[in-house]
Short mmCIF file of C-alpha atoms in Angstrom, two decimals:
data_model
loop_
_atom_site.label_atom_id
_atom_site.label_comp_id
_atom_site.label_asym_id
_atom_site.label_seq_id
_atom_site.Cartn_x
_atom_site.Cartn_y
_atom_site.Cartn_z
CA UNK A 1 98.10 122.89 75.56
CA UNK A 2 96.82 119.72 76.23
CA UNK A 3 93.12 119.45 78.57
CA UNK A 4 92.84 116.19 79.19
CA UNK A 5 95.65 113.91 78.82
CA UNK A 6 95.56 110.29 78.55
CA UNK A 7 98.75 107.48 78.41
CA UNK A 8 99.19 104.44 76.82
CA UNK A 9 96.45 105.97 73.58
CA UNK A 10 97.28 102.09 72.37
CA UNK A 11 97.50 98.91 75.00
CA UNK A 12 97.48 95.52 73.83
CA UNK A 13 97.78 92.91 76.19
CA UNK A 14 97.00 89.46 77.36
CA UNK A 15 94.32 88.01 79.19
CA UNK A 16 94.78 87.47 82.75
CA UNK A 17 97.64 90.55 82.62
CA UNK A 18 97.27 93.69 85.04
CA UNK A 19 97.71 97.38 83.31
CA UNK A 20 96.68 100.80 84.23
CA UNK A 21 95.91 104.16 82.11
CA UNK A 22 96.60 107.16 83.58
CA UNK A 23 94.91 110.33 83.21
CA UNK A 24 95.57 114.30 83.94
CA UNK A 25 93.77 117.33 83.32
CA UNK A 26 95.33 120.92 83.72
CA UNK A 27 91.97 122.74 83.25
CA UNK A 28 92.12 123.15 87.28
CA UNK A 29 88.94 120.99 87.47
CA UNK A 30 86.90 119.39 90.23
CA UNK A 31 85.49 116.41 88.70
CA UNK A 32 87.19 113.68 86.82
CA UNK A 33 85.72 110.51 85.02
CA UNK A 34 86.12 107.49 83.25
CA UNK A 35 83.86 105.79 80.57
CA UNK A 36 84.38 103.09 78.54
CA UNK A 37 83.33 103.11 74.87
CA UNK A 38 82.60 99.81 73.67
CA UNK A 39 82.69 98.56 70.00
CA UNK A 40 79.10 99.35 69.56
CA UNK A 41 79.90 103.05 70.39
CA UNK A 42 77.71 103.21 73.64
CA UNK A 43 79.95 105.58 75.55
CA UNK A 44 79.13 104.46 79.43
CA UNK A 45 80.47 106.11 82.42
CA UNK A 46 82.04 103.36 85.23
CA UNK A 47 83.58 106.18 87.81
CA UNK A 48 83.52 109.84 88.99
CA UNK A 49 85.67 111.69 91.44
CA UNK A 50 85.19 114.69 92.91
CA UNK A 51 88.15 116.28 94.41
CA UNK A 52 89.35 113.06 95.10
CA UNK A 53 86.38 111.42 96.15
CA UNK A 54 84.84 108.37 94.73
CA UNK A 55 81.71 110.09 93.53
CA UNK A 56 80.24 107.65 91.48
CA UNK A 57 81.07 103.89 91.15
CA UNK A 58 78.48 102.22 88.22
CA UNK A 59 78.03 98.37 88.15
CA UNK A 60 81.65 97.54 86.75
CA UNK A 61 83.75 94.32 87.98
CA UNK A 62 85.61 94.79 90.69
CA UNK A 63 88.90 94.05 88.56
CA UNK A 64 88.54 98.01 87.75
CA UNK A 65 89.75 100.08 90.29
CA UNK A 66 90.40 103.99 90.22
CA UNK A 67 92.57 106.39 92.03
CA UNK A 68 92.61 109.82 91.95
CA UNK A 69 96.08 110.66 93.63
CA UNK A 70 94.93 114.69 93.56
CA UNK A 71 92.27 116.26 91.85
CA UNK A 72 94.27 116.38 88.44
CA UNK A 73 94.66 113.11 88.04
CA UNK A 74 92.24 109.75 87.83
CA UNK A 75 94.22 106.50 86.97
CA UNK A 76 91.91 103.51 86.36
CA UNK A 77 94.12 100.09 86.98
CA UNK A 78 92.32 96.67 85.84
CA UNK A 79 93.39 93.13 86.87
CA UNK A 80 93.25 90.13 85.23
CA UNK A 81 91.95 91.51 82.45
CA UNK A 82 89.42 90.11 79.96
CA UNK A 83 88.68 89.42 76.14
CA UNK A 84 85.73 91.73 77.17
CA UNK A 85 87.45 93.95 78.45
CA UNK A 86 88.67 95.06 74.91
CA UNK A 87 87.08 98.42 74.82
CA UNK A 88 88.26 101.94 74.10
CA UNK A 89 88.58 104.13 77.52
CA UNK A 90 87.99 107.77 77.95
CA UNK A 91 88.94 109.80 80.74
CA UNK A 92 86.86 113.38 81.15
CA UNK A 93 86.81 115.78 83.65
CA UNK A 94 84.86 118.62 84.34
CA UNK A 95 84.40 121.87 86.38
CA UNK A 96 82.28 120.10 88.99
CA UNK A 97 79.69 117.89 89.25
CA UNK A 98 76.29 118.95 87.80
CA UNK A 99 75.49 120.47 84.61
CA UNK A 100 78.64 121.51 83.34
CA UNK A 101 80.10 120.44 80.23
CA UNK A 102 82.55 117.51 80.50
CA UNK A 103 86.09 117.58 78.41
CA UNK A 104 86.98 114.20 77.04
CA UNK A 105 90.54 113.26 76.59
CA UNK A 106 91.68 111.16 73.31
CA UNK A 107 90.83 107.62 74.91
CA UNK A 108 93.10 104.48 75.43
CA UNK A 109 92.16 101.58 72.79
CA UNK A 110 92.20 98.38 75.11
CA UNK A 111 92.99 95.42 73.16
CA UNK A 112 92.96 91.85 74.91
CA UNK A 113 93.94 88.98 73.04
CA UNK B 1 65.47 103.25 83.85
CA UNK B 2 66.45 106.58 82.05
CA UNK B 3 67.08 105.85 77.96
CA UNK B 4 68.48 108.06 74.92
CA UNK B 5 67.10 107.21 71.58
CA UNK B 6 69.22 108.71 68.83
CA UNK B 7 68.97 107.51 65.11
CA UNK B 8 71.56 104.57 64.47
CA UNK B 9 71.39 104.93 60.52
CA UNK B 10 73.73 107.53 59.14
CA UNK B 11 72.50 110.55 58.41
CA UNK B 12 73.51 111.53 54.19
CA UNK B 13 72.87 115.13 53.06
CA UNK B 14 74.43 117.45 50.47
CA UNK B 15 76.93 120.05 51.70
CA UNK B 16 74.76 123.52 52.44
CA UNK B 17 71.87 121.57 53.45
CA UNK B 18 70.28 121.45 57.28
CA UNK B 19 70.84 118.27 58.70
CA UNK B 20 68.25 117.51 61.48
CA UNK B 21 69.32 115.00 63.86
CA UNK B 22 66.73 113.64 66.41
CA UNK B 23 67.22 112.31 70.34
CA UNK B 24 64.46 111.19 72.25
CA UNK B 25 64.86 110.02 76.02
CA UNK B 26 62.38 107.95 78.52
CA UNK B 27 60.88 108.53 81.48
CA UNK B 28 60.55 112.10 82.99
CA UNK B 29 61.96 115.60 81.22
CA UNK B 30 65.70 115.56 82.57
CA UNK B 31 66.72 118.90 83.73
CA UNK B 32 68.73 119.83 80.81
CA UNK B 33 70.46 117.93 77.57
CA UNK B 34 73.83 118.05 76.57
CA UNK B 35 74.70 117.28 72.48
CA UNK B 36 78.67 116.48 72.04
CA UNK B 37 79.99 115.73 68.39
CA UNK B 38 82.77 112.43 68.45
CA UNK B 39 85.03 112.38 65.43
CA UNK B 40 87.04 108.43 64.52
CA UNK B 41 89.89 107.70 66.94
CA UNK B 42 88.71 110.96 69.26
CA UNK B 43 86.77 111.86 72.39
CA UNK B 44 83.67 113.62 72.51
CA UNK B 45 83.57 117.47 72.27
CA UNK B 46 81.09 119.52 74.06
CA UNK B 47 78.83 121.41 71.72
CA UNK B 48 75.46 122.39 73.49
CA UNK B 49 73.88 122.48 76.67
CA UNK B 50 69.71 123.09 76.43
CA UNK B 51 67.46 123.32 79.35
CA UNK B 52 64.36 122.37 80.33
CA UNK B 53 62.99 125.53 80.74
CA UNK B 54 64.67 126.47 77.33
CA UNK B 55 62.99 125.61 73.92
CA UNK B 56 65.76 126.55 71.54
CA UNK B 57 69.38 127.12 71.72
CA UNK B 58 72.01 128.61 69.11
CA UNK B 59 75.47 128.43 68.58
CA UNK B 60 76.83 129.71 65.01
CA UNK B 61 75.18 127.21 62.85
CA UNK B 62 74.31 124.83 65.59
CA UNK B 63 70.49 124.91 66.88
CA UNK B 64 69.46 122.72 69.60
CA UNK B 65 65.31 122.22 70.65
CA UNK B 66 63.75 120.75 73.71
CA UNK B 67 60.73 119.09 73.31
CA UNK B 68 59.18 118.03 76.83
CA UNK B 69 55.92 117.17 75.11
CA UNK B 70 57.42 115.22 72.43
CA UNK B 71 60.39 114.47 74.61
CA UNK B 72 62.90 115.30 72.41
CA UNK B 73 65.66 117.32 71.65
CA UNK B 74 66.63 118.57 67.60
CA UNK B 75 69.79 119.02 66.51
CA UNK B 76 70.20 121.10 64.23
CA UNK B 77 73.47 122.34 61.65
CA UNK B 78 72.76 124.54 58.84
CA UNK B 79 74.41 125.46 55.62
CA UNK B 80 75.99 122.10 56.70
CA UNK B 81 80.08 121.35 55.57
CA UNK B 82 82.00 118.26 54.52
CA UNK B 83 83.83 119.28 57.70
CA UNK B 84 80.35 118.75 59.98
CA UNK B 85 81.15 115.17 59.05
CA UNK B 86 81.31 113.40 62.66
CA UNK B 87 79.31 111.09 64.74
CA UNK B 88 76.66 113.44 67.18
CA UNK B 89 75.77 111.83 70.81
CA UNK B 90 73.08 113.13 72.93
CA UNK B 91 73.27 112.67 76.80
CA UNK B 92 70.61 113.75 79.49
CA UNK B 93 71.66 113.14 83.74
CA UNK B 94 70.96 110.72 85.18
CA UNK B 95 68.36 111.34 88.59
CA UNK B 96 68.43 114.91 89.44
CA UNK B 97 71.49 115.47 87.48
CA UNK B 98 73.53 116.65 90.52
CA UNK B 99 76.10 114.18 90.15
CA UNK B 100 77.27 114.76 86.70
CA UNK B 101 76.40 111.43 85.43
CA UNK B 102 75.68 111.13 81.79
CA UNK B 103 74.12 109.10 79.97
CA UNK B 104 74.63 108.56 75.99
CA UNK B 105 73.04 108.13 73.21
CA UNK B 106 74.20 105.74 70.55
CA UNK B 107 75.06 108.63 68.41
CA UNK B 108 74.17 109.94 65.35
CA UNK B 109 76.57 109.72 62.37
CA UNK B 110 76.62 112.53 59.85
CA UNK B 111 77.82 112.90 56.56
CA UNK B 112 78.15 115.26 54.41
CA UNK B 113 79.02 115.00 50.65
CA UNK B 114 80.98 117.97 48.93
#
């Protein structure tokens, strides 16, 4: 009984390549998010969506772009990717925006080369 | 701009010890502070939520404080297990918190020796 759900959980890739991780949650939840971990272990949040609206959009390069298709799902597509961009990304969702406790999938380890 | 302070050493204790592990954020008393435990190669897991207007929290062995004075929050696991072993991040909103905007601490790594 998977919560959140996350696919590729390992991408390697090259620079200047295009890829997209896809997320779903089957908690019935509002809110969805992605955050990207990097190898310093800051966990930082980039996007939320709220019943698929763009709720919160942080200060990330415009190569990252979301899309939440229906509320279950938040895909996060990034173009021309980066040696930077190497990062582990976690996709969390929660029962709507506020105080409530956020449930983190297993993450996607982005390696760039 | 908001901060969270957590301890980047590792914390060592001996198993059935309390390990105390310490946040402390910047700027104004968010509205409440959420503690989530991370283990390798896994996302976070929601432990505790503590408000402002609440000074202590527990959950099993788990005890959470909120400190506006100090501003701080203590995390707290007693009779602690080799199985407590795990990294634990501390997150307060951002602004008024209605968005659902975290933000992290660097974490906390525990460990516990049999």
């Amino acid at each position: 009984d998977t919560a959140v759900s996350q696919t590729p959980k390992y991408l390697v890739t090259q620079m200047g390549n295009d890829k997209s991780i896809k997320c779903e949650q089957n908690l019935g939840h509002d809110t969805m998010y992605w955050y990207k971990q990097d190898s310093k272990k800051f966990l930082k949040i980039m996007f939320s969506y709220n019943n698929k609206e763009l709720i919160i959009n942080e200060t990330v390069p415009n190569r990252f772009s979301p899309k939440s298709p229906d509320k279950a799902h938040l895909n996060l597509h990034i173009n021309s990717l980066e040696l930077g961009d190497s990062a582990v990304y976690f996709c969390a969702s929660s029962q709507g925006q506020g105080s409530y406790e956020q449930y983190f999938g297993p993450g996607t380890r982005l390696t760039v080369t | 701009s908001q901060k969270i302070e957590q301890n980047s050493e590792a914390l060592n204790i001996q198993e059935g010890k309390t390990a105390t592990l310490t946040c402390n954020y910047t700027n104004y008393s968010p509205a409440y502070l959420q503690w989530y435990r991370q283990d390798p190669g896994r996302g976070p897991v929601f432990l505790l939520l503590i408000r402002e207007n609440e000074k202590e929290k527990r959950k099993e062995r788990l005890k959470v404080t909120f400190d506006t004075t100090l501003k701080q929050s203590l995390f707290h696991i007693t009779a602690s297990q080799p199985a407590d072993s795990a990294t634990y991040l501390c997150a307060r909103p951002d602004g008024s918190g209605n968005t659902g905007k975290l933000i992290f601490g660097q974490g906390t790594t525990l460990q516990v020796k049999p």
